[in-house]
Amino acid sequence: LWPLLDEQQLSVSGAIAPSGTLAVLGVDQLRYDAQWGVTETERLMNEIRSSLLEIVRTADTVGAASVASILVVLHDMDIEGAQDICRALLSHLHRIHTRPGTVIADARICVGLAHRSPGVSALSTLLAANNALLQAQCSGAKESIRVATEDDYKLITGRMMSGAGVLNEHFIAYASV
């Protein structure tokens, strides 16, 4: 089993100060086949990270790519300001990285946002931003930038419970009798 991370193990944990907003940027809807695989995803994420480093404020922190996600810490930024910045970031990234006619033209870039309030841990903020990203990715094209809410974990649990459709464990156990 993977060890549970504590705040010292997070790549940008010290950078998520209260009054900052954490953005978890994720790329999905990549089509894995003979032309596209793990190596190409890693290269894409490193290119996206380089693009982010060119345009974010110097005070902000861009974490290393982790599979198809990147953490961005927006220091001293409220949620509304973070949403504005993320709209500009997504516009820039789409223009450069998801050009029509390319293998990744249909890839989608979404962002989950969470503001770290005083008394809230960096790890809780990270989980909230990640849950918001998952919600954005599951909402289709409705919202590519999503702010964390208290109900995100309930929606994720509900989706997990019904995610297998008819092929859940109760159906399989019933069908094997």
Coordinates of C-alpha atoms in Angstrom, one line a residue:
L1 CA 0.0 0.0 0.0
W2 CA 1.1 3.6 -0.6
P3 CA 2.1 5.5 2.5
L4 CA -0.2 8.3 3.5
L5 CA 1.5 11.6 2.8
D6 CA 2.1 14.1 5.6
E7 CA 2.5 17.8 4.9
Q8 CA 6.3 17.5 4.8
Q9 CA 6.1 15.1 1.9
L10 CA 4.0 17.4 -0.3
S11 CA 6.1 18.9 -3.1
V12 CA 4.8 22.4 -2.4
S13 CA 3.5 22.0 1.2
G14 CA 5.5 24.9 2.7
A15 CA 4.3 27.1 -0.1
I16 CA 0.6 26.8 0.7
A17 CA 0.3 29.5 3.3
P18 CA -3.0 30.7 4.7
S19 CA -4.4 33.3 2.4
G20 CA -3.1 31.4 -0.6
T21 CA -5.1 29.4 -3.1
L22 CA -4.1 26.1 -4.5
A23 CA -4.9 25.2 -8.1
V24 CA -4.7 21.5 -9.2
L25 CA -4.4 21.5 -13.0
G26 CA -5.3 18.2 -14.7
V27 CA -5.3 17.0 -18.2
D28 CA -7.8 14.3 -19.2
Q29 CA -9.5 12.8 -22.3
L30 CA -6.1 11.8 -23.7
R31 CA -6.5 8.9 -26.1
Y32 CA -3.9 6.2 -25.4
D33 CA -2.9 4.2 -28.4
A34 CA 0.1 3.4 -30.6
Q35 CA 0.7 7.2 -31.1
W36 CA 0.2 8.3 -27.5
G37 CA 1.3 6.7 -24.3
V38 CA 2.9 7.4 -20.9
T39 CA 6.1 8.9 -22.4
E40 CA 4.1 11.4 -24.5
T41 CA 1.9 12.3 -21.5
E42 CA 5.0 13.0 -19.4
R43 CA 6.5 15.2 -22.2
L44 CA 3.1 17.1 -22.5
M45 CA 2.9 17.7 -18.8
N46 CA 6.5 19.0 -18.7
E47 CA 5.7 21.3 -21.6
I48 CA 2.6 22.5 -19.8
R49 CA 4.7 23.2 -16.7
S50 CA 7.2 25.2 -18.7
S51 CA 4.3 27.2 -20.2
L52 CA 3.0 27.9 -16.7
L53 CA 6.4 29.0 -15.5
E54 CA 6.5 31.6 -18.3
I55 CA 3.2 33.2 -17.4
V56 CA 2.4 32.8 -13.6
R57 CA 3.5 35.6 -11.2
T58 CA 7.0 35.3 -9.9
A59 CA 5.7 35.0 -6.4
D60 CA 3.6 31.9 -7.3
T61 CA 4.8 28.3 -7.2
V62 CA 4.4 25.8 -9.9
G63 CA 5.0 22.2 -8.7
A64 CA 6.5 19.4 -10.8
A65 CA 4.1 17.4 -13.0
S66 CA 2.6 14.3 -11.4
V67 CA 1.2 12.0 -14.0
A68 CA -1.4 14.3 -15.6
S69 CA -1.6 16.9 -12.9
I70 CA 0.3 20.0 -11.7
L71 CA 0.0 22.0 -8.5
V72 CA 0.1 25.7 -8.7
V73 CA 0.1 27.8 -5.5
L74 CA -1.3 31.3 -6.0
H75 CA 0.1 33.3 -3.1
D76 CA -2.0 35.9 -1.3
M77 CA -4.9 35.3 -3.7
D78 CA -8.6 35.0 -3.0
I79 CA -10.7 32.5 -4.9
E80 CA -12.2 35.1 -7.3
G81 CA -8.8 36.3 -8.3
A82 CA -7.6 32.7 -8.7
Q83 CA -10.5 32.0 -11.0
D84 CA -9.5 35.0 -13.2
I85 CA -5.9 33.9 -13.3
C86 CA -6.9 30.3 -14.1
R87 CA -9.1 31.5 -17.0
A88 CA -6.1 33.3 -18.5
L89 CA -3.9 30.3 -17.8
L90 CA -6.3 27.9 -19.5
S91 CA -6.7 30.2 -22.5
H92 CA -2.9 30.3 -22.9
L93 CA -2.4 26.5 -22.4
H94 CA -5.2 25.6 -24.9
R95 CA -3.8 27.9 -27.5
I96 CA -0.3 26.3 -27.3
H97 CA -1.0 22.7 -26.3
T98 CA -4.3 21.5 -27.7
R99 CA -4.1 22.8 -31.3
P100 CA -6.7 21.4 -33.8
G101 CA -5.3 18.6 -36.0
T102 CA -2.9 17.3 -33.3
V103 CA -3.0 14.0 -31.4
I104 CA -4.0 15.9 -28.3
A105 CA -6.6 18.2 -29.9
D106 CA -9.4 16.7 -27.8
A107 CA -7.5 16.7 -24.5
R108 CA -9.2 18.7 -21.8
I109 CA -7.5 20.8 -19.2
C110 CA -9.4 21.5 -16.0
V111 CA -8.5 23.2 -12.7
G112 CA -9.7 22.5 -9.2
L113 CA -9.3 25.4 -6.7
A114 CA -9.2 25.6 -2.9
H115 CA -8.4 28.6 -0.7
R116 CA -6.4 27.8 2.4
S117 CA -8.0 29.4 5.3
P118 CA -6.3 30.0 8.7
G119 CA -6.4 26.8 10.8
V120 CA -6.8 24.5 7.7
S121 CA -3.9 22.3 6.9
A122 CA -2.0 22.3 3.6
L123 CA -3.0 18.6 3.1
S124 CA -6.7 19.4 3.6
T125 CA -6.4 22.2 1.1
L126 CA -4.7 19.9 -1.4
L127 CA -7.5 17.3 -1.0
A128 CA -10.2 19.9 -1.5
A129 CA -8.5 21.2 -4.6
N130 CA -8.0 17.7 -6.0
N131 CA -11.7 16.9 -5.3
A132 CA -12.7 20.0 -7.1
L133 CA -10.6 18.9 -10.1
L134 CA -12.3 15.5 -10.1
Q135 CA -15.7 17.3 -10.1
A136 CA -14.6 19.5 -13.0
Q137 CA -13.4 16.6 -15.0
C138 CA -16.7 14.7 -14.4
S139 CA -18.9 17.7 -15.3
G140 CA -18.1 17.5 -18.9
A141 CA -17.6 20.8 -20.6
K142 CA -19.8 22.6 -18.1
E143 CA -17.0 23.9 -15.8
S144 CA -13.3 23.6 -16.6
I145 CA -12.5 25.6 -13.4
R146 CA -14.2 24.5 -10.2
V147 CA -14.0 25.8 -6.7
A148 CA -14.0 23.3 -3.9
T149 CA -17.2 22.9 -1.9
E150 CA -18.1 20.9 1.2
D151 CA -20.2 18.5 -0.8
D152 CA -17.5 17.4 -3.3
Y153 CA -16.6 14.3 -1.3
K154 CA -20.3 13.3 -1.2
L155 CA -20.6 13.6 -5.0
I156 CA -17.3 11.6 -5.5
T157 CA -18.6 8.9 -3.1
G158 CA -21.9 8.7 -5.0
R159 CA -20.1 8.4 -8.3
M160 CA -17.8 5.7 -6.9
M161 CA -20.8 3.7 -5.6
S162 CA -22.5 3.8 -9.0
G163 CA -19.4 3.9 -11.2
A164 CA -19.4 0.3 -12.2
G165 CA -23.1 0.4 -13.4
V166 CA -24.7 -3.0 -13.5
L167 CA -21.3 -4.7 -13.0
N168 CA -21.0 -3.9 -9.4
E169 CA -20.1 -6.6 -6.8
H170 CA -23.7 -7.2 -5.8
F171 CA -24.7 -8.0 -9.4
I172 CA -21.7 -10.2 -9.9
A173 CA -22.4 -12.1 -6.6
Y174 CA -26.0 -12.5 -7.5
A175 CA -25.3 -13.6 -11.0
S176 CA -22.8 -16.3 -9.8
V177 CA -25.5 -18.0 -7.7

